[in-house]
Each structure stands twice: as structure tokens, then as C-alpha cells.
PDB file of C-alpha atoms in Angstrom:
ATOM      1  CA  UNK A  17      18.945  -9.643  -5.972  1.00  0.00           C
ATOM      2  CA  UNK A  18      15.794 -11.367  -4.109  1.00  0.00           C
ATOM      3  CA  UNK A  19      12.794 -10.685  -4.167  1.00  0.00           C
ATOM      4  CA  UNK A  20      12.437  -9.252  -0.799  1.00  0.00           C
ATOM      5  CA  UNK A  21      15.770  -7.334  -0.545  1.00  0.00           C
ATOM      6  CA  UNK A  22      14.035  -5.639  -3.891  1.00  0.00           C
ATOM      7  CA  UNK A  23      10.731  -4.672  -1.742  1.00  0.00           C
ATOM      8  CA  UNK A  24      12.847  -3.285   0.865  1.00  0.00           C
ATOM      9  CA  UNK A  25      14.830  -1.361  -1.221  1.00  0.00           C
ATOM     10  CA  UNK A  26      11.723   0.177  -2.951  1.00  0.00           C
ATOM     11  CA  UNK A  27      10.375   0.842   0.186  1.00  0.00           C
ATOM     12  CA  UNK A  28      13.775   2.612   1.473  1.00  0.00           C
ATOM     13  CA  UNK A  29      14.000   4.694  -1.200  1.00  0.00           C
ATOM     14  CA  UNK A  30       9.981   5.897  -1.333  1.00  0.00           C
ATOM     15  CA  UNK A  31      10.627   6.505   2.490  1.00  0.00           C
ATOM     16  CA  UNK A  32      13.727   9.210   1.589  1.00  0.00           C
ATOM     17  CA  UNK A  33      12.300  10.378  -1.272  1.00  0.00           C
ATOM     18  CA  UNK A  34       8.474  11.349   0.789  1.00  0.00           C
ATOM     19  CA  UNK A  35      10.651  12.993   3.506  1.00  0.00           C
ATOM     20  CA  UNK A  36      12.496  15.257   0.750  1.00  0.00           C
ATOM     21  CA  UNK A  37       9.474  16.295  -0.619  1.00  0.00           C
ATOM     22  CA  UNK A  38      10.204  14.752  -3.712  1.00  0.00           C
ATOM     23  CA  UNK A  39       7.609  12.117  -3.718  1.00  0.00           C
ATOM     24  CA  UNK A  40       3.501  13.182  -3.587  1.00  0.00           C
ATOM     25  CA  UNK A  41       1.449  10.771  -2.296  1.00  0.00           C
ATOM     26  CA  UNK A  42      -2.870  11.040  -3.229  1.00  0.00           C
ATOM     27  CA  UNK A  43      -5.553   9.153  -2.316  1.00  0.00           C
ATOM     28  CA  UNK A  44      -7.572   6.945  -5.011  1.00  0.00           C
ATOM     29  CA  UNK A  45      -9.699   4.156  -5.821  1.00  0.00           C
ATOM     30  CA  UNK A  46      -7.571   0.560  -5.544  1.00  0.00           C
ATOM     31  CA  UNK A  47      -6.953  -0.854  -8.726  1.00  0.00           C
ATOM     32  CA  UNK A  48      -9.749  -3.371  -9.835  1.00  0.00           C
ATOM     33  CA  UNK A  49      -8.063  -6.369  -8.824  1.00  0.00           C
ATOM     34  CA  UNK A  50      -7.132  -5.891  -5.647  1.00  0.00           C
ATOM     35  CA  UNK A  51     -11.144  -5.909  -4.623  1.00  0.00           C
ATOM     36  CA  UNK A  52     -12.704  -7.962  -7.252  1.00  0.00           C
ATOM     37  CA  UNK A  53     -13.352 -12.028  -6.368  1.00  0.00           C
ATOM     38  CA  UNK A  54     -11.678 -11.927  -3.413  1.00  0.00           C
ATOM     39  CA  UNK A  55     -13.433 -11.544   0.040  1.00  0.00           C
ATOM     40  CA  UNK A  56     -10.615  -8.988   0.796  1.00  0.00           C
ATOM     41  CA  UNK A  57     -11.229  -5.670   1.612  1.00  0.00           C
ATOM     42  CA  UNK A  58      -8.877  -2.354   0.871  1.00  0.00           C
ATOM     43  CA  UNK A  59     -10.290   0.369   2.748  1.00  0.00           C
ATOM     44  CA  UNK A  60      -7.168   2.941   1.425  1.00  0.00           C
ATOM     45  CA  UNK A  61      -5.400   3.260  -1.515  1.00  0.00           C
ATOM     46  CA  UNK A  62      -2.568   5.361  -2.179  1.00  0.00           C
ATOM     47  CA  UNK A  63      -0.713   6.063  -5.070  1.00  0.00           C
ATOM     48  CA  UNK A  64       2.298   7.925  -6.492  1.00  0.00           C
ATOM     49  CA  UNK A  65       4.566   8.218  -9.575  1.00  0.00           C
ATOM     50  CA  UNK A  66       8.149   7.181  -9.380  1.00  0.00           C
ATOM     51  CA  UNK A  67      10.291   6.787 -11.810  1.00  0.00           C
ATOM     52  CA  UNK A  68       7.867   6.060 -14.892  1.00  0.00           C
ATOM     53  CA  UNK A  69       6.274   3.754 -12.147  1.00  0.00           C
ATOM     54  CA  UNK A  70       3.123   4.175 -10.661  1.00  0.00           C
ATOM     55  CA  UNK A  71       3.431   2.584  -7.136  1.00  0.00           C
ATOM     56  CA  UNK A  72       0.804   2.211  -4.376  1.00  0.00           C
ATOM     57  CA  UNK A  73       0.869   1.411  -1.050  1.00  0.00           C
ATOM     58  CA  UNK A  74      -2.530   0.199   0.742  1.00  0.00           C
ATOM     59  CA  UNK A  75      -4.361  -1.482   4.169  1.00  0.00           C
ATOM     60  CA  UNK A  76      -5.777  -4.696   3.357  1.00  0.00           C
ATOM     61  CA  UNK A  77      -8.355  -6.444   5.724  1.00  0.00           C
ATOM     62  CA  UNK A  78      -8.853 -10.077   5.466  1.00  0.00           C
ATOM     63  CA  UNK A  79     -11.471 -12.570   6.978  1.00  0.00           C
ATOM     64  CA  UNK A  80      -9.162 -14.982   9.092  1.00  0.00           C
ATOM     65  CA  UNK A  81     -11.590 -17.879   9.825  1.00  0.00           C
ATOM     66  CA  UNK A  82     -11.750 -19.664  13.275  1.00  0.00           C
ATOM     67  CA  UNK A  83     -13.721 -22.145  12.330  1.00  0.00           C
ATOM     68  CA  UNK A  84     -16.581 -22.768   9.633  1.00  0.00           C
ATOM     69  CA  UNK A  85     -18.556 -19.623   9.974  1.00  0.00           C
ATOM     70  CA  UNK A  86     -16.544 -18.188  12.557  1.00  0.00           C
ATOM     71  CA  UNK A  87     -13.908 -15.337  11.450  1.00  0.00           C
ATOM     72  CA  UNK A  88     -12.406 -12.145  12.560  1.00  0.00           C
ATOM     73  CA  UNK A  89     -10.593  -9.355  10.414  1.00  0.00           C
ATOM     74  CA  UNK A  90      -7.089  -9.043   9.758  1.00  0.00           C
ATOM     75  CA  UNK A  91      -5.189  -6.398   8.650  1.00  0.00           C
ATOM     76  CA  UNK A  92      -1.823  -6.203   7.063  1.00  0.00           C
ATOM     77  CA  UNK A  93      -0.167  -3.468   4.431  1.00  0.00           C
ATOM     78  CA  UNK A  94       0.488  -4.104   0.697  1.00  0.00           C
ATOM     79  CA  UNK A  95       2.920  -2.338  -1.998  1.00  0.00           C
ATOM     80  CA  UNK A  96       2.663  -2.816  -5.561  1.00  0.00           C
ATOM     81  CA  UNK A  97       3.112  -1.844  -9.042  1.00  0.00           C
ATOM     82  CA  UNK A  98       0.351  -0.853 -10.939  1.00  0.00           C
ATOM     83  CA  UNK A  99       0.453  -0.605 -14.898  1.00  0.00           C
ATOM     84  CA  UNK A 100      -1.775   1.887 -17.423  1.00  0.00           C
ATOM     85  CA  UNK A 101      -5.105  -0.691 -17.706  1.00  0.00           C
ATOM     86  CA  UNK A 102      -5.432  -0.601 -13.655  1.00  0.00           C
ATOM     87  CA  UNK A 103      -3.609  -4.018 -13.848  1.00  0.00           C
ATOM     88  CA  UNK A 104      -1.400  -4.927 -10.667  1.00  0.00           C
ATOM     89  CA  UNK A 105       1.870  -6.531 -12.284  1.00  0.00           C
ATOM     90  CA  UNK A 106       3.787  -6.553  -8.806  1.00  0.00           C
ATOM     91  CA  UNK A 107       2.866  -7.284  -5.256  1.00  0.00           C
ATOM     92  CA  UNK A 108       3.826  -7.454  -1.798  1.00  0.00           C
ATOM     93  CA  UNK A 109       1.607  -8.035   0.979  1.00  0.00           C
ATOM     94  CA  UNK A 110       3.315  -8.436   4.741  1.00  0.00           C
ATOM     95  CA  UNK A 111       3.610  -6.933   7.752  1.00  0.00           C
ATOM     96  CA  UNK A 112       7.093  -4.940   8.082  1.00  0.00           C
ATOM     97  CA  UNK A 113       8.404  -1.521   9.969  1.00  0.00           C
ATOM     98  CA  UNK A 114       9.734   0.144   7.190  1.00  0.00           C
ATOM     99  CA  UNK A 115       5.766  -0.068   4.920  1.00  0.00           C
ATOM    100  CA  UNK A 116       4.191   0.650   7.926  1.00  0.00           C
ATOM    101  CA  UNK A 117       6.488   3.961   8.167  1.00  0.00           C
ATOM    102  CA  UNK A 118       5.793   4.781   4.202  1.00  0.00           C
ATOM    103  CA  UNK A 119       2.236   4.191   4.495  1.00  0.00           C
ATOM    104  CA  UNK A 120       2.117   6.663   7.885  1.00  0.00           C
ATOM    105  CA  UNK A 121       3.897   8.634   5.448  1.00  0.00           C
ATOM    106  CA  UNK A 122       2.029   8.374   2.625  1.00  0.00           C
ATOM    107  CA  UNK A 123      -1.446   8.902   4.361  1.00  0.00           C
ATOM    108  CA  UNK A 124      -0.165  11.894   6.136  1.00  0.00           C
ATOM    109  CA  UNK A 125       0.463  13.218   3.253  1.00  0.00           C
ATOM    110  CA  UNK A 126      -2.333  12.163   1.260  1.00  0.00           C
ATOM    111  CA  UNK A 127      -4.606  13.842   4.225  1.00  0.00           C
ATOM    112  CA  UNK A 128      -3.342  17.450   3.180  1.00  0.00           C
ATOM    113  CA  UNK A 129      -2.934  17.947   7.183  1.00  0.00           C
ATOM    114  CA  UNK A 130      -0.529  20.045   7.170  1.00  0.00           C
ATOM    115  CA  UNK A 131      -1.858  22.827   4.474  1.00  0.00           C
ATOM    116  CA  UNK A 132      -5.190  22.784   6.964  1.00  0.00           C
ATOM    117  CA  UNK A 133      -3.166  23.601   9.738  1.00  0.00           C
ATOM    118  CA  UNK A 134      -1.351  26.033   7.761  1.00  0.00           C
ATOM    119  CA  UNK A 135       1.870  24.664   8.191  1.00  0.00           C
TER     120      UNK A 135
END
């Protein structure tokens, strides 16, 4: 199996699992390494347990340089596995549907929207 039929299959199943309910998604701090000595920035951080795993999804904004001192921000999604000393021991950062749709997911959920509208 390759590495990015792997991602896509994580990402599949996190998808069906969220919509079943069987999957909680909360809000916390990004592990250390995603925000230390790098100019990137993660402005949210989600996490879950799956299988013995803990998994996160996150927004990642990067400085994409025009020139010398000339840049704008970027912005792309990540998913990766995070271990018990906040170490990040698998990663995937790119631009696809099916993260964008767990992330919506997973930030909905995360928000608690839908017990504050009593639903």
C-alpha cells in the first residue's frame, strides 16, 4: 500500500466514523513541533482517539515569499499521528476534498454548535 492511498484511507474512515457518532473530535493546543522553528503557523488543532491512535487534523498557514521580503500567507490542511511525548511520528500536509470535509467535520464538532442550539 502507498503512502497516499494510506492517508486517504485514514481519512475515509475518520469521515464515516465522525458521521456515526463514533468519533469525538476537541479542540487543543498543536503538538510542539508543529509550531516550534518553523515560521509556520497552526491557528487550529484538533484531535481525537482512534484506535489506540491519537490523530489530529489542523489549518496550517505558511509565508509563501514573492520575492526577498515580499510574502503572502498560505493555507493548506494537515493530518497526523501524534504519540504520548507530544511527538508527531506521521504527517500529511496537502490540499485534498476528502481532509477538507473531515476537518469541516471535525471543527463542527469541536465547536459544540449543535448542543448551543439545542439540537
Amino acid at each position: 500500500m502507498d503512502f497516499n492511498s494510506e492517508k486517504e484511507q485514514l481519512v475515509t474512515q475518520l469521515i464515516r466514523e465522525t458521521n456515526d457518532g463514533n468519533v469525538r473530535w476537541r479542540v487543543k493546543p498543536p503538538p510542539y513541533s508543529l509550531n516550534q522553528a518553523t515560521e509556520n503557523y497552526v491557528p487550529l488543532y484538533i484531535e481525537t482517539d482512534y484506535r489506540d491512535a491519537r490523530i489530529g487534523v489542523y489549518e496550517l498557514r505558511q509565508k509563501y515569499f514573492t520575492d526577498v521580503d515580499e510574502y503572502h500567507w498560505t493555507e493548506t490542511l494537515g493530518i497526523c499521528i501524534v504519540q504520548e511525548s507530544e511527538t508527531v511520528v506521521w504527517q500529511v500536509e496537502e490540499y485534498s476534498p476528502a481532509l477538507k470535509e473531515l476537518f469541516n467535520m471535525a471543527r463542527h464538532q469541536a465547536s459544540g454548535i449543535s448542543s448551543i442550539l439545542g439540537m
